[in-house]
């Protein structure tokens, strides 16, 4: 939006992040607000051009376009602001320009006995990440409690030797189940790990009930210091892993939701007669409508078929409209299949709710596409949305059918974000001089 399009009544009074751009389209400032309407008024009131400090006046006079994004909480706004500042390094931002990052939790599924560790940078490879988390101290103390509560390995060595095992304090005080000593099987250890992962996913009700009962026992025994520590742990659980505060993409571990069995489970849940040999999933990625891209991933027999992945640079939509972007991507892919008389997939999944689903369906109808199963997967409650059905389908979080759809959705999201970053970085390397006739690499 341009500066003259500012209307206070149209801005929600909710948490969010706002971005200012100059006349060249360059991001010059990123900010967050607990109440967007009030914060943006500080910049667009006419009197601010005269009464603000010199830096703020310079910023206001440089604003040509602005956008905002509403989020669920102030914590989520803080994380999004930090990401955008590190991505674009706006010249009017002073804070968060260093290399400090919010903490993540990392899990290496390739280890014999995987465990949760702290990390700050996501590195390519098999490592799975949870986060980021803005409350560093709360995360550290909560992780320490979870490792002890579930008896997970806390040592830094993936394969401890005899000397390491002998000196392991966690084993001595029984905070670790000692999988390296053979006390439990890999399957038993994996069950403990799965229980801990459910907490990270926001399923903290049962654990909080256990802690609450332990607090009552400590109070009855007049062990008030331990009761206070447990109280802090319970508060940190809500602050870090509560559903309203989760800001990470749900990681999937290899083997838990893939293969023909998961595809067959999904077929039965959807009541389809044909086997789901090939499933395609679509996702959209953009920054307030700019550098918009779409991704399409394919799962064959329930497993990723990366040779068939496709990515699209959105061409017909120049503003923030996920529905129109989804319609363009679906239309381009299925239009080509129909023109070349190629076989259609057995199932189409779009990342999003009814709006994205309707956009995809309408485009398929416009193309004259034969009927095929289509569904949407909404992130908020992991709801499966089916065409023409007012109700939504909710499956158990451990159901292989849902886990397969989540894996498809997460893979589409990863592929879309990766392409979006490539285009964004390419644009950041461009200069206004590139558009001047006669200016080439040499001159």
Coordinates of C-alpha atoms in Angstrom, one line a residue:
X1 CA 0.0 0.0 0.0
X2 CA 1.1 3.6 -0.6
X3 CA 1.2 6.3 2.1
X4 CA -1.9 8.0 0.8
X5 CA -3.8 4.7 1.2
X6 CA -3.4 4.9 5.0
X7 CA -6.8 4.7 6.8
X8 CA -6.5 4.0 10.6
X9 CA -10.0 2.4 10.8
X10 CA -9.0 -0.3 8.3
X11 CA -5.9 -1.4 10.4
X12 CA -6.6 -4.2 13.0
X13 CA -5.8 -3.4 16.6
X14 CA -3.9 -6.7 16.9
X15 CA -0.3 -7.9 17.2
X16 CA 1.7 -7.8 14.0
X17 CA 4.7 -6.7 11.9
X18 CA 4.9 -3.8 9.5
X19 CA 7.4 -3.2 6.7
X20 CA 8.3 0.2 5.1
X21 CA 9.8 0.4 1.6
X22 CA 11.3 3.4 -0.3
X23 CA 10.5 4.4 -3.9
X24 CA 12.9 1.8 -5.2
X25 CA 11.0 -1.0 -3.5
X26 CA 13.8 -1.5 -1.0
X27 CA 12.9 -2.5 2.6
X28 CA 14.1 0.4 4.8
X29 CA 12.4 -0.5 8.1
X30 CA 10.8 -3.5 9.8
X31 CA 8.9 -3.1 13.1
X32 CA 6.6 -5.0 15.3
X33 CA 3.7 -3.8 17.4
X34 CA 1.4 -5.3 20.0
X35 CA -1.3 -3.0 18.6
X36 CA -0.8 -2.3 14.9
X37 CA -3.3 0.5 14.6
X38 CA -1.8 2.5 17.4
X39 CA 1.8 2.0 16.3
X40 CA 1.3 2.9 12.6
X41 CA -0.5 6.1 13.7
X42 CA 2.8 7.2 15.2
X43 CA 4.3 7.3 11.7
X44 CA 1.4 8.6 9.6
X45 CA 0.1 11.4 11.7
X46 CA 0.9 14.7 9.8
X47 CA 2.4 16.3 12.9
X48 CA 5.0 13.6 13.1
X49 CA 6.9 15.1 10.1
X50 CA 7.5 18.2 12.2
X51 CA 7.8 16.9 15.8
X52 CA 9.6 13.6 15.5
X53 CA 13.4 13.3 16.0
X54 CA 15.6 13.7 12.9
X55 CA 16.0 9.9 12.3
X56 CA 12.2 9.3 12.5
X57 CA 11.5 12.3 10.2
X58 CA 14.0 10.9 7.7
X59 CA 12.4 7.5 7.8
X60 CA 8.9 9.0 7.4
X61 CA 9.9 11.1 4.4
X62 CA 11.5 8.0 2.8
X63 CA 8.4 5.8 3.0
X64 CA 6.8 5.1 -0.4
X65 CA 5.0 1.8 0.4
X66 CA 4.0 0.0 3.5
X67 CA 2.5 -3.3 4.4
X68 CA 1.6 -5.2 7.6
X69 CA 1.1 -8.8 8.7
X70 CA -1.2 -9.8 11.6
X71 CA 0.1 -12.6 13.8
X72 CA -1.4 -14.4 16.8
X73 CA 0.8 -13.1 19.6
X74 CA 3.4 -10.6 20.5
X75 CA 6.0 -13.4 20.7
X76 CA 5.3 -14.4 17.1
X77 CA 5.6 -10.8 16.0
X78 CA 9.0 -10.6 17.7
X79 CA 10.2 -13.7 15.9
X80 CA 8.9 -12.6 12.5
X81 CA 10.4 -9.1 13.0
X82 CA 13.8 -10.6 13.8
X83 CA 13.7 -12.9 10.7
X84 CA 12.8 -10.0 8.3
X85 CA 15.5 -7.8 9.8
X86 CA 18.1 -10.5 9.3
X87 CA 16.9 -11.2 5.8
X88 CA 16.7 -7.6 4.5
X89 CA 19.0 -5.6 6.9
X90 CA 17.0 -2.4 6.6
X91 CA 19.2 0.7 7.0
X92 CA 16.8 2.3 9.6
X93 CA 16.9 -0.7 11.9
X94 CA 19.5 -0.6 14.6
X95 CA 18.5 -3.5 16.9
X96 CA 18.9 -7.1 15.8
X97 CA 21.5 -6.2 13.2
X98 CA 24.0 -8.6 14.7
X99 CA 24.3 -12.4 14.2
X100 CA 22.4 -13.3 17.3
X101 CA 19.4 -15.6 16.7
X102 CA 16.6 -17.1 18.8
X103 CA 17.2 -20.6 20.2
X104 CA 16.0 -23.7 18.4
X105 CA 15.6 -27.3 19.5
X106 CA 17.5 -29.8 17.3
X107 CA 16.9 -33.5 16.8
X108 CA 19.1 -35.8 14.8
X109 CA 16.9 -38.8 13.8
X110 CA 20.0 -40.6 12.4
X111 CA 21.4 -41.2 15.9
X112 CA 20.8 -44.5 17.6
X113 CA 19.2 -42.8 20.5
X114 CA 18.1 -39.3 19.4
X115 CA 17.8 -36.5 21.9
X116 CA 16.9 -32.8 22.0
X117 CA 19.6 -30.2 21.9
X118 CA 19.8 -26.4 21.8
X119 CA 20.9 -24.7 18.5
X120 CA 20.8 -21.3 17.0
X121 CA 21.3 -21.9 13.3
X122 CA 19.4 -24.3 11.0
X123 CA 21.9 -26.2 8.9
X124 CA 21.0 -28.3 5.8
X125 CA 20.9 -32.0 6.3
X126 CA 18.9 -34.6 8.2
X127 CA 18.6 -32.5 11.4
X128 CA 15.1 -31.6 12.4
X129 CA 14.4 -28.3 14.1
X130 CA 11.8 -27.0 16.5
X131 CA 11.5 -23.2 17.0
X132 CA 12.6 -20.5 17.1
X133 CA 11.7 -19.7 20.7
X134 CA 12.0 -16.1 22.0
X135 CA 12.2 -17.0 25.7
X136 CA 15.7 -18.4 25.9
X137 CA 16.0 -18.9 29.7
X138 CA 12.5 -20.5 29.8
X139 CA 13.4 -22.8 27.0
X140 CA 16.7 -23.9 28.6
X141 CA 15.1 -24.7 32.0
X142 CA 12.2 -26.4 30.4
X143 CA 14.4 -28.6 28.2
X144 CA 16.4 -29.6 31.2
X145 CA 13.2 -30.7 32.9
X146 CA 11.9 -32.6 29.9
X147 CA 15.1 -34.5 29.4
X148 CA 15.0 -35.6 33.1
X149 CA 11.2 -36.3 33.1
X150 CA 11.3 -38.5 30.1
X151 CA 14.7 -40.0 30.8
X152 CA 16.2 -38.9 27.5
X153 CA 19.9 -38.9 26.8
X154 CA 21.5 -35.5 27.9
X155 CA 25.2 -36.2 27.0
X156 CA 26.8 -34.5 24.0
X157 CA 28.3 -37.8 22.7
X158 CA 26.1 -39.8 20.4
X159 CA 27.8 -43.1 21.3
X160 CA 29.2 -42.8 24.8
X161 CA 32.2 -45.0 25.6
X162 CA 32.7 -46.9 28.9
X163 CA 34.5 -44.0 30.6
X164 CA 31.8 -41.6 29.6
X165 CA 29.1 -43.9 31.0
X166 CA 31.0 -44.4 34.2
X167 CA 31.2 -40.7 34.9
X168 CA 27.6 -39.9 33.7
X169 CA 26.0 -37.9 36.5
X170 CA 22.6 -38.1 34.9
X171 CA 22.7 -41.9 35.0
X172 CA 23.8 -41.8 38.6
X173 CA 20.9 -39.6 39.8
X174 CA 18.6 -41.5 37.4
X175 CA 17.6 -38.5 35.3
X176 CA 18.6 -40.6 32.2
X177 CA 17.2 -44.0 31.3
X178 CA 20.7 -45.2 30.3
X179 CA 19.9 -46.4 26.7
X180 CA 23.7 -46.7 26.0
X181 CA 24.0 -49.3 28.8
X182 CA 21.3 -51.6 27.4
X183 CA 18.8 -50.9 30.2
X184 CA 16.1 -50.2 27.7
X185 CA 15.5 -51.2 24.0
X186 CA 15.6 -48.6 21.1
X187 CA 11.8 -49.1 20.8
X188 CA 11.3 -48.2 24.5
X189 CA 13.5 -45.2 24.1
X190 CA 11.6 -44.1 21.0
X191 CA 8.4 -44.2 23.0
X192 CA 9.9 -41.8 25.5
X193 CA 11.1 -39.5 22.7
X194 CA 7.6 -39.5 21.1
X195 CA 6.1 -38.5 24.4
X196 CA 8.5 -35.6 24.6
X197 CA 7.8 -34.5 21.0
X198 CA 4.1 -34.4 21.8
X199 CA 4.9 -31.8 24.5
X200 CA 6.8 -29.8 21.9
X201 CA 3.7 -29.9 19.6
X202 CA 1.6 -28.3 22.3
X203 CA 0.1 -31.3 24.0
X204 CA 1.0 -30.2 27.5
X205 CA -2.3 -30.9 29.4
X206 CA -1.3 -34.3 30.8
X207 CA 2.2 -33.2 31.8
X208 CA 0.9 -30.1 33.5
X209 CA -1.6 -32.2 35.5
X210 CA 1.3 -34.5 36.7
X211 CA 3.3 -31.4 37.7
X212 CA 0.3 -29.9 39.5
X213 CA -0.2 -33.1 41.5
X214 CA 3.6 -33.2 42.4
X215 CA 3.3 -29.6 43.5
X216 CA 0.5 -30.5 45.9
X217 CA 2.5 -33.3 47.3
X218 CA 5.5 -31.0 47.9
X219 CA 3.3 -28.4 49.6
X220 CA 1.7 -31.1 51.9
X221 CA 5.3 -32.2 52.8
X222 CA 6.3 -28.6 53.3
X223 CA 8.9 -28.8 50.5
X224 CA 8.2 -25.3 49.4
X225 CA 11.4 -24.7 47.4
X226 CA 10.8 -27.7 45.2
X227 CA 7.2 -26.7 44.8
X228 CA 8.2 -23.3 43.6
X229 CA 10.6 -24.8 41.1
X230 CA 7.9 -27.0 39.7
X231 CA 5.5 -24.0 39.6
X232 CA 8.1 -22.2 37.4
X233 CA 8.4 -25.3 35.2
X234 CA 4.7 -25.4 34.6
X235 CA 4.6 -21.7 33.8
X236 CA 7.5 -22.1 31.4
X237 CA 5.7 -25.0 29.7
X238 CA 2.8 -22.8 28.8
X239 CA 5.0 -19.9 27.8
X240 CA 7.2 -22.0 25.5
X241 CA 5.2 -24.9 24.2
X242 CA 1.6 -23.8 24.7
X243 CA -0.5 -24.0 21.5
X244 CA -0.9 -20.2 21.2
X245 CA 2.9 -19.8 21.4
X246 CA 4.0 -22.4 18.9
X247 CA 5.8 -20.7 16.0
X248 CA 7.6 -23.5 14.4
X249 CA 6.8 -25.9 11.5
X250 CA 6.0 -29.3 12.8
X251 CA 8.9 -31.6 12.0
X252 CA 8.4 -35.1 10.8
X253 CA 10.7 -38.0 11.6
X254 CA 11.7 -40.5 8.8
X255 CA 9.5 -43.5 8.5
X256 CA 6.6 -42.4 10.7
X257 CA 4.2 -41.3 8.0
X258 CA 5.4 -42.6 4.6
X259 CA 5.0 -45.5 2.3
X260 CA 2.1 -47.4 0.9
X261 CA 0.6 -48.2 4.3
X262 CA 0.1 -44.5 5.1
X263 CA -1.3 -43.9 1.6
X264 CA -3.8 -46.7 2.1
X265 CA -4.8 -45.3 5.5
X266 CA -5.5 -42.0 3.9
X267 CA -7.5 -43.6 1.2
X268 CA -9.7 -45.3 3.7
X269 CA -10.2 -42.2 5.8
X270 CA -11.3 -40.3 2.7
X271 CA -13.6 -43.1 1.5
X272 CA -12.0 -43.3 -1.9
X273 CA -12.2 -46.4 -4.1
X274 CA -8.9 -45.9 -6.1
X275 CA -5.5 -46.4 -4.5
X276 CA -3.5 -43.1 -3.9
X277 CA -0.5 -43.9 -6.1
X278 CA 0.3 -40.2 -6.7
X279 CA -0.6 -37.3 -4.5
X280 CA 0.4 -33.7 -5.3
X281 CA 0.5 -30.8 -2.8
X282 CA 0.6 -27.0 -3.5
X283 CA 1.9 -24.2 -1.2
X284 CA 2.4 -20.4 -1.6
X285 CA 5.3 -18.3 -0.3
X286 CA 5.6 -14.5 -0.5
X287 CA 6.6 -11.5 1.6
X288 CA 3.6 -9.2 1.7
X289 CA 2.8 -10.1 -1.9
X290 CA 6.3 -9.6 -3.3
X291 CA 8.6 -12.3 -4.8
X292 CA 5.6 -14.6 -4.8
X293 CA 6.2 -18.3 -5.6
X294 CA 4.3 -21.5 -5.5
X295 CA 5.6 -25.1 -5.1
X296 CA 4.2 -28.4 -6.1
X297 CA 5.5 -31.6 -4.5
X298 CA 4.6 -35.2 -5.4
X299 CA 4.4 -38.2 -3.2
X300 CA 4.4 -41.5 -5.1
X301 CA 3.2 -44.5 -3.1
X302 CA 3.3 -42.4 0.1
X303 CA 7.0 -41.3 -0.4
X304 CA 8.5 -38.0 -1.7
X305 CA 9.1 -38.2 -5.5
X306 CA 11.6 -35.3 -5.8
X307 CA 12.2 -35.6 -9.5
X308 CA 8.6 -34.6 -10.1
X309 CA 8.7 -31.5 -7.9
X310 CA 7.9 -28.2 -9.6
X311 CA 8.1 -24.6 -8.6
X312 CA 6.3 -21.6 -10.1
X313 CA 7.1 -17.9 -10.1
X314 CA 3.7 -16.1 -9.8
X315 CA 3.1 -13.9 -12.8
X316 CA -0.5 -12.7 -12.8
X317 CA -0.8 -11.5 -9.1
X318 CA 1.2 -8.5 -7.9
X319 CA -0.4 -8.1 -4.5
X320 CA -0.9 -10.2 -1.4
X321 CA -3.7 -12.6 -2.5
X322 CA -2.9 -16.2 -1.6
X323 CA -6.2 -17.4 -3.2
X324 CA -5.4 -15.9 -6.6
X325 CA -1.8 -17.2 -6.4
X326 CA -3.0 -20.7 -5.6
X327 CA -5.4 -20.6 -8.5
X328 CA -2.6 -19.5 -10.9
X329 CA -0.3 -22.3 -9.8
X330 CA -2.9 -25.0 -9.9
X331 CA -4.2 -23.8 -13.3
X332 CA -0.7 -23.8 -14.8
X333 CA 0.1 -27.3 -13.7
X334 CA -3.2 -29.0 -14.5
X335 CA -3.6 -27.0 -17.7
X336 CA -0.3 -28.5 -19.0
X337 CA -1.4 -32.0 -17.9
X338 CA -4.6 -31.6 -19.9
X339 CA -3.0 -30.1 -23.0
X340 CA -0.4 -32.9 -23.1
X341 CA -3.0 -35.6 -22.3
X342 CA -1.0 -36.8 -19.3
X343 CA -2.4 -38.8 -16.4
X344 CA -3.9 -36.8 -13.5
X345 CA -2.8 -37.4 -9.9
X346 CA -5.0 -39.5 -7.6
X347 CA -5.3 -36.7 -5.0
X348 CA -4.7 -32.9 -4.9
X349 CA -3.9 -31.2 -1.6
X350 CA -3.7 -27.5 -1.1
X351 CA -2.1 -25.9 1.9
X352 CA -4.8 -23.7 3.5
X353 CA -8.4 -23.4 4.3
X354 CA -11.6 -23.1 2.4
X355 CA -10.4 -20.0 0.5
X356 CA -7.4 -21.8 -1.1
X357 CA -9.5 -24.9 -1.7
X358 CA -12.3 -22.9 -3.5
X359 CA -9.7 -21.1 -5.6
X360 CA -8.1 -24.4 -6.7
X361 CA -11.5 -26.0 -7.5
X362 CA -12.8 -23.0 -9.5
X363 CA -9.7 -23.0 -11.6
X364 CA -10.0 -26.8 -12.3
X365 CA -13.6 -26.3 -13.3
X366 CA -12.6 -23.5 -15.7
X367 CA -10.0 -25.8 -17.3
X368 CA -12.7 -28.5 -17.8
X369 CA -10.6 -30.9 -15.7
X370 CA -12.2 -34.3 -15.0
X371 CA -13.3 -34.9 -11.4
X372 CA -10.6 -35.9 -9.0
X373 CA -10.3 -35.9 -5.1
X374 CA -9.3 -32.5 -3.8
X375 CA -8.8 -31.4 -0.1
X376 CA -7.3 -28.6 1.9
X377 CA -5.2 -28.9 5.1
X378 CA -5.6 -26.0 7.5
X379 CA -2.6 -25.5 9.7
X380 CA -4.4 -24.0 12.8
X381 CA -6.1 -27.2 14.0
X382 CA -4.8 -29.6 11.3
X383 CA -8.3 -29.8 9.9
X384 CA -9.0 -31.6 6.6
X385 CA -11.4 -29.6 4.5
X386 CA -13.4 -31.4 1.8
X387 CA -15.3 -29.8 -1.1
X388 CA -19.1 -29.4 -0.5
X389 CA -18.8 -30.5 3.1
X390 CA -19.6 -27.9 5.8
X391 CA -18.0 -30.0 8.5
X392 CA -14.3 -30.6 8.7
X393 CA -12.5 -33.9 9.1
X394 CA -10.3 -34.2 12.2
X395 CA -8.1 -37.2 12.7
X396 CA -6.0 -38.3 15.6
X397 CA -2.6 -36.6 15.6
X398 CA -1.0 -40.1 15.4
X399 CA -3.1 -41.3 12.5
X400 CA -0.9 -42.3 9.6
X401 CA -3.3 -40.7 7.2
X402 CA -2.9 -37.3 8.9
X403 CA 0.8 -37.7 9.3
X404 CA 1.1 -38.3 5.6
X405 CA -0.8 -35.1 4.7
X406 CA 1.3 -33.2 7.2
X407 CA 4.5 -34.5 5.7
X408 CA 3.2 -33.5 2.2
X409 CA 2.3 -30.1 3.5
X410 CA 5.6 -29.5 5.2
X411 CA 7.5 -30.6 2.2
X412 CA 5.6 -28.3 -0.1
X413 CA 6.2 -25.5 2.4
X414 CA 9.9 -26.2 2.6
X415 CA 10.2 -26.3 -1.2
X416 CA 8.3 -23.0 -1.6
X417 CA 10.2 -21.1 1.0
X418 CA 13.5 -22.3 -0.5
X419 CA 12.6 -20.9 -4.0
X420 CA 11.3 -17.7 -2.4
X421 CA 14.6 -17.1 -0.7
X422 CA 16.5 -17.6 -4.0
X423 CA 14.4 -15.0 -5.7
X424 CA 14.6 -12.6 -2.8
X425 CA 18.4 -12.9 -2.6
X426 CA 18.7 -12.4 -6.3
X427 CA 16.6 -9.2 -6.0
X428 CA 18.7 -7.9 -3.1
X429 CA 21.8 -8.1 -5.4
X430 CA 20.2 -5.9 -8.0
X431 CA 20.9 -2.2 -8.2
X432 CA 18.9 0.7 -9.5
X433 CA 21.8 1.3 -11.9
X434 CA 20.9 -1.9 -13.7
X435 CA 17.8 -0.3 -15.2
X436 CA 19.7 2.7 -16.8
X437 CA 20.2 2.2 -20.6
X438 CA 23.9 1.9 -21.5
X439 CA 25.0 0.7 -18.1
X440 CA 26.4 -2.8 -18.4
X441 CA 28.8 -5.0 -16.4
X442 CA 31.9 -3.1 -17.6
X443 CA 30.7 0.4 -17.4

